[in-house]
Short mmCIF file of C-alpha atoms and ligand atoms in Angstrom, two decimals:
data_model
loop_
_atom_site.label_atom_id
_atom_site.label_comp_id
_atom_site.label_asym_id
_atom_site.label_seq_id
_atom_site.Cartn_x
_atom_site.Cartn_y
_atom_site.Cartn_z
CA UNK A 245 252.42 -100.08 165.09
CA UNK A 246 249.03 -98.44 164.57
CA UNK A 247 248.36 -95.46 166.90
CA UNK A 248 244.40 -94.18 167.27
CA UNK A 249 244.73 -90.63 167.94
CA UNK A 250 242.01 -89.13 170.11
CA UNK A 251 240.68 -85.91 172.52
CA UNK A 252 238.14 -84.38 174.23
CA UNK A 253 238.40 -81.31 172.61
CA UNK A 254 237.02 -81.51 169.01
CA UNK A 255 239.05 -83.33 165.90
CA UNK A 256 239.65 -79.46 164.39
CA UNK A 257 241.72 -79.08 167.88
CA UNK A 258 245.24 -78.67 167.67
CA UNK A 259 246.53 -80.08 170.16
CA UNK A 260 245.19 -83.32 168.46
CA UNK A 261 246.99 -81.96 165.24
CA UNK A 262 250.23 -82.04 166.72
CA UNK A 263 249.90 -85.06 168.62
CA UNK A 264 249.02 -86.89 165.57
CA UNK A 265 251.96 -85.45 163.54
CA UNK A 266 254.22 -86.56 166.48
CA UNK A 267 252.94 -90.30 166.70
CA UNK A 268 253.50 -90.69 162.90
CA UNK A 269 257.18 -91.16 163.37
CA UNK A 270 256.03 -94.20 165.83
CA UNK A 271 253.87 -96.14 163.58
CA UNK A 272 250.66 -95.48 161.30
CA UNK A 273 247.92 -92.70 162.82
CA UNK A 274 244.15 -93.20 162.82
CA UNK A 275 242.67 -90.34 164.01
CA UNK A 276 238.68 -90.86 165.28
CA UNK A 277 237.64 -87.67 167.80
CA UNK A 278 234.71 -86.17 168.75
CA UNK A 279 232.76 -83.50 166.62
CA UNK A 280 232.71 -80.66 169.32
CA UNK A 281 233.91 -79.96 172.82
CA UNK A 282 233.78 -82.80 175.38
CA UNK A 283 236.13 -81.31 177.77
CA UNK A 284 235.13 -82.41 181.50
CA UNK A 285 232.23 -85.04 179.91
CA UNK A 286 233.91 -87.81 182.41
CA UNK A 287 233.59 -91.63 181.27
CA UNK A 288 230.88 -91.76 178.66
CA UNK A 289 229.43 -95.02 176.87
CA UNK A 290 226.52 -93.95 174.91
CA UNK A 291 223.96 -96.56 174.39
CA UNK A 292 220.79 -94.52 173.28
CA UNK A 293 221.35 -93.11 170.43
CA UNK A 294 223.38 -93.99 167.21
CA UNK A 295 226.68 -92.59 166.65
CA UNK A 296 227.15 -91.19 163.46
CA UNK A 297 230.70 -90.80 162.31
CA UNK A 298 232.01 -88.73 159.05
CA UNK A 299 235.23 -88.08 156.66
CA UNK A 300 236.99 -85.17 157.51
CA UNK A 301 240.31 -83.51 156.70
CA UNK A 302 242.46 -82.04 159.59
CA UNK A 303 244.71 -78.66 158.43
CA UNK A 304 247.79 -80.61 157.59
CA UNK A 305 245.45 -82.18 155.20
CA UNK A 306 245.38 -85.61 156.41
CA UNK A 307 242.58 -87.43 156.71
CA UNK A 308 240.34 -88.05 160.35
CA UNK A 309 236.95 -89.30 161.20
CA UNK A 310 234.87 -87.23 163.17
CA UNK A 311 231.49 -88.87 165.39
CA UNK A 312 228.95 -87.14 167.47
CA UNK A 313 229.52 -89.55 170.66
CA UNK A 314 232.21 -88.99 173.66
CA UNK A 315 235.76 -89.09 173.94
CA UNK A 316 235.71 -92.59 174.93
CA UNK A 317 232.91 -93.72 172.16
CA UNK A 318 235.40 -92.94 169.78
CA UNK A 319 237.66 -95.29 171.20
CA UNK A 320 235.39 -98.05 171.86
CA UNK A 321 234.14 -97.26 168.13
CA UNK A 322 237.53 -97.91 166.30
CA UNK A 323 238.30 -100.95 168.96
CA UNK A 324 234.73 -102.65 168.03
CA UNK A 325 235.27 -102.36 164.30
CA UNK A 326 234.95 -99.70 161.99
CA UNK A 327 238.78 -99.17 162.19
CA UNK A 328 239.44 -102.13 160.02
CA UNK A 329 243.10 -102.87 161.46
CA UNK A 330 244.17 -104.03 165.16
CA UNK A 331 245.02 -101.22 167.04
CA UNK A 332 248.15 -101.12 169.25
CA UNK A 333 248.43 -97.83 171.40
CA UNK A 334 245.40 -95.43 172.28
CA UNK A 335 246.87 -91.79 172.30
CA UNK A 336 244.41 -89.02 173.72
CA UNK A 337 245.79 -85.33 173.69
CA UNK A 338 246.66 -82.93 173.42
CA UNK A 339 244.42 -81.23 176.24
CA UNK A 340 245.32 -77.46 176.79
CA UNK A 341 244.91 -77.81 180.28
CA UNK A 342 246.36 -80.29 182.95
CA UNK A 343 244.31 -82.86 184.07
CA UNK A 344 245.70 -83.56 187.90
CA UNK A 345 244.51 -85.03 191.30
CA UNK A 346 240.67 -85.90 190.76
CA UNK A 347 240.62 -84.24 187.66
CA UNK A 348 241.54 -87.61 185.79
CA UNK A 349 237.42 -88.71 187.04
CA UNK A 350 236.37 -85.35 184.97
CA UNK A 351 238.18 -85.89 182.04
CA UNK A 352 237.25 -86.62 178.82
CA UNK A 353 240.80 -87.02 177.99
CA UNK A 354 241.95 -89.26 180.44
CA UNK A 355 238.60 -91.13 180.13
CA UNK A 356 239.23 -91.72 176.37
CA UNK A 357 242.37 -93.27 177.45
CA UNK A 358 241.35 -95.28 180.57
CA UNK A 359 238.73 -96.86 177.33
CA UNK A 360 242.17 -97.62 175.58
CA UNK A 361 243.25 -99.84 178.93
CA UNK A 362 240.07 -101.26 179.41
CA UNK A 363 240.08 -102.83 175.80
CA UNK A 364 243.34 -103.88 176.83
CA UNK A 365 245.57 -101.64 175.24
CA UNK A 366 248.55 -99.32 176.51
CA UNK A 367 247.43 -95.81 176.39
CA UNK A 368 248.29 -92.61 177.13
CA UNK A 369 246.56 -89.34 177.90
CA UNK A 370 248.74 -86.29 177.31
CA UNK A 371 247.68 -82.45 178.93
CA UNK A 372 249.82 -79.41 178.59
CA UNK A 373 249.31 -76.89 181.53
CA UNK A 374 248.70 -73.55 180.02
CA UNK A 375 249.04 -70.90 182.31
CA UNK A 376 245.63 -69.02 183.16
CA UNK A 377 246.96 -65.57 181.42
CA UNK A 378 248.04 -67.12 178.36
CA UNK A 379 247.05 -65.15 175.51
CA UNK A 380 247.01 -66.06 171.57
CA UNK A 381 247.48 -68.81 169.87
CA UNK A 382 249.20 -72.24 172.10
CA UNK A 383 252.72 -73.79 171.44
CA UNK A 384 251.81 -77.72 171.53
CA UNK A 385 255.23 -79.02 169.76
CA UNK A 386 257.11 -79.17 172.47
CA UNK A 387 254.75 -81.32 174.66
CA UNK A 388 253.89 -83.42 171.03
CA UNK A 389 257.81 -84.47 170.70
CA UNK A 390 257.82 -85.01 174.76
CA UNK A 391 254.46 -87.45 174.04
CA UNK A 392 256.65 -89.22 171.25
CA UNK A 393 259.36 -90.17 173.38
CA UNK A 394 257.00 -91.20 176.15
CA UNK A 395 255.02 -93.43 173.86
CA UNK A 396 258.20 -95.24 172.47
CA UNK A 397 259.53 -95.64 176.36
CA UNK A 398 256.12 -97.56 176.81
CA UNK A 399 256.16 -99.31 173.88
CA UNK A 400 259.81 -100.34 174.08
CA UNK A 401 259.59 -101.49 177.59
CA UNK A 402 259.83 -105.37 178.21
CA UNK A 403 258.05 -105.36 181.61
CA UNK A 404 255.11 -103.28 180.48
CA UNK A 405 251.87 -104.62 181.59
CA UNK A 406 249.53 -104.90 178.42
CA UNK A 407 247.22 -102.32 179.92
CA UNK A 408 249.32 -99.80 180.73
CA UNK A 409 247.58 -96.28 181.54
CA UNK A 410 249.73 -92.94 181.70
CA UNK A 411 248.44 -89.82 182.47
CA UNK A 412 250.87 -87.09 181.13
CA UNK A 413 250.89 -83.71 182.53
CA UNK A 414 253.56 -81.18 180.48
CA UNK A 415 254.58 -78.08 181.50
CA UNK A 416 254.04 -75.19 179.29
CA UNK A 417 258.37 -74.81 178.37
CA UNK A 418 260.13 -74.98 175.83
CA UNK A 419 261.77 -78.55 176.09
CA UNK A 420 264.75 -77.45 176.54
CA UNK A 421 263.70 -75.60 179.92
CA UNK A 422 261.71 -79.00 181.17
CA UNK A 423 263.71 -80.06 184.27
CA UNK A 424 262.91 -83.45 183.77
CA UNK A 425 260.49 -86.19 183.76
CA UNK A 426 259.09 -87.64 187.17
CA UNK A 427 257.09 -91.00 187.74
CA UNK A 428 254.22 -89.55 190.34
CA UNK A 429 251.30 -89.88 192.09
CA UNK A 430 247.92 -88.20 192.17
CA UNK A 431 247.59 -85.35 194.14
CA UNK A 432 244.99 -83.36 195.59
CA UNK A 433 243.35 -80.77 193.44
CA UNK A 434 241.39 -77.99 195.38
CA UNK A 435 238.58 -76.77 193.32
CA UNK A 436 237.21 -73.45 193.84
CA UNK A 437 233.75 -74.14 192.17
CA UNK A 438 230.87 -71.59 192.71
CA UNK A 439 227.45 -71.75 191.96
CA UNK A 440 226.06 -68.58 189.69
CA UNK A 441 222.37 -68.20 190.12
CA UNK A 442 220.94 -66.05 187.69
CA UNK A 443 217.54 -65.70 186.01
CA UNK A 444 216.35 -66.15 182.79
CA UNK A 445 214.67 -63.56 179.97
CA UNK A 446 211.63 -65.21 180.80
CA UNK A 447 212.73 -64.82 185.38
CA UNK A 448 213.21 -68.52 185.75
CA UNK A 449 216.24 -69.60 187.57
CA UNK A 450 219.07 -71.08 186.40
CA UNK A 451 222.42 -72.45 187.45
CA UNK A 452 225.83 -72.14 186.51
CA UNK A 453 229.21 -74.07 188.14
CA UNK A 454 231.39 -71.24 188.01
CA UNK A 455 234.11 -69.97 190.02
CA UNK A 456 237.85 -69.82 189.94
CA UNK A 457 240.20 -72.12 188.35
CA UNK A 458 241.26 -75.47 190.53
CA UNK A 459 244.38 -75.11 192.89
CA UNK A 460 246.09 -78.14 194.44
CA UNK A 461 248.46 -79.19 197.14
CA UNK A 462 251.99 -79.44 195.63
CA UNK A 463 253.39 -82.38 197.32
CA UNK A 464 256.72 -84.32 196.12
CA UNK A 465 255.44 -86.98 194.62
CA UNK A 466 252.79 -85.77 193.24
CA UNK A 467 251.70 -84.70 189.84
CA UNK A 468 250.79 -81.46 191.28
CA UNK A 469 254.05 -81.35 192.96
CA UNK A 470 256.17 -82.25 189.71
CA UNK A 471 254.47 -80.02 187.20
CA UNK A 472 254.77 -76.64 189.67
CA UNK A 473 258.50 -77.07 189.80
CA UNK A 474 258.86 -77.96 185.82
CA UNK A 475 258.86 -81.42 185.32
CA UNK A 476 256.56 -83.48 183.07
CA UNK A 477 253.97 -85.48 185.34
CA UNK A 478 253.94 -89.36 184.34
CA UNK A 479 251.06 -90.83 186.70
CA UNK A 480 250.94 -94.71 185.95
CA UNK A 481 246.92 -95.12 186.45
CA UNK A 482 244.82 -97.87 187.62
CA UNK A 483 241.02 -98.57 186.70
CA UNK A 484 240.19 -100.57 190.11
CA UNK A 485 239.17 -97.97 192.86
CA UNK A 486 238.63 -100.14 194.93
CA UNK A 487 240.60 -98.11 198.71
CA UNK A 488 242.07 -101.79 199.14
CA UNK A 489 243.57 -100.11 202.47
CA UNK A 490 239.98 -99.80 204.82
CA UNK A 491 239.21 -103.38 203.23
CA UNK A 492 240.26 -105.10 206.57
CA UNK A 493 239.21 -102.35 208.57
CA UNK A 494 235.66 -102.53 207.28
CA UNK A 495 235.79 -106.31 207.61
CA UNK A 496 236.00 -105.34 211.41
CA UNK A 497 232.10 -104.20 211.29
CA UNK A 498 229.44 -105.99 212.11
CA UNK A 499 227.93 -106.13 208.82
CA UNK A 500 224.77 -107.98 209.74
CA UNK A 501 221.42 -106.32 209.43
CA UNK A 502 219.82 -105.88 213.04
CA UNK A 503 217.31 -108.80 213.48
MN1 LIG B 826 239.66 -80.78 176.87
#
């Protein structure tokens, strides 16, 4: 089993650190991440520019490649080649903040993965939801030995389609205080964007999203639902949006162009 290790948040993240450590007791770890920040970059192919990828060593001291393309370059980078051996299972984590409802379309996380099914592959995206106040420095080993058992429940399951795509969401607990795990769906996030209009030293305008974090509505079911009452959100995804429900309503228009 060889495991490519991935994020959104920069190879030097640790999240990433302790989701690598955890996969190594699955199978061998590559680990090929982005260079900086990607958080919220959505589904990225880069096609203009060259990617440029280099050596470096994670704080463990293992070994990790670095580029300067997206979340899910770095996955279509190690699929098309330059990691030598076949891999088996994308992993793309740890993010330090949930990625629910329509936040999957945002993130660079769950976009990294969604690369993983599209090659084929099983994958798995894996966010930990920090609360807003937390100070200091973040506890990912719980959610990294909850992402181990998750990945070897994929991998050991017989009726697994070969594309499988799992978005994760794990409460910030101790494991021991996790209530359980639930299979969910998305729910709706509320965002509370705002736009800051402010001007520059030289007065120019300029623009800011800002605003307050995202809310959502915690329905059973979902993975807002699930992760509000202490359960670890597993939201099988699917890459065709296509709202197969209004299909045969639509076909009920006249579709022809006026003469
Ligand atoms: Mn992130």
């Amino acid at each position: 089993m060889h495991i490519l290790v991935t994020n959104d948040d920069g190879v030097q993240a640790p999240g990433l650190l302790a989701l690598a450590q955890a996969m190594q007791s699955l199978g061998e770890v590559s680990v090929l991440a982005p260079d900086h920040n990607w958080s919220a970059s959505g589904h990225v192919k880069t096609l203009h520019r060259p990617l440029r990828v280099k050596e470096v060593t994670l704080a463990d001291g293992s070994p990790a490649f670095a580029t300067d393309g997206a979340p899910s370059d770095c996955v279509a980078l190690a699929l098309l080649g330059f990691l030598p051996k076949t891999i088996d299972l994308v992993v793309s984590g740890i993010n330090p903040n949930a990625n629910l409802g329509h936040d999957v379309t945002y993130s660079g996380t769950v976009t990294a993965a969604m690369e993983g099914a599209i090659w084929g592959l099983p994958a798995i995206a894996v966010s930990l939801e920090i609360p807003e106040n937390h100070g200091g420095s973040v506890d990912y080993s719980s959610a990294a030995r909850i992402a181990l058992k998750i990945a070897k429940k994929m991998i050991a399951a017989r009726d697994r389609p070969p594309n499988l795509l799992l978005n994760v969401n794990i409460p910030y607990l101790p494991e021991g205080e996790i209530k359980g795990w639930r299979v969910t769906r998305m729910g709706l996030r509320i965002y509370r964007d705002e736009l800051v209009r402010r001007l520059d030293p030289r007065g120019k305008p300029y623009y800011w999203i800002g605003g307050d974090v995202p809310t959502g509505v915690p329905d059973e079911g979902t993975d807002i639902g699930s992760i509000l009452n202490g359960f670890v959100s597993i939201t099988p995804l699917q890459l065709d949006l296509t709202a197969h429900s209004l299909i045969p309503q639509l076909q009920t228009w006249d579709w022809n162009p006026p003469e």
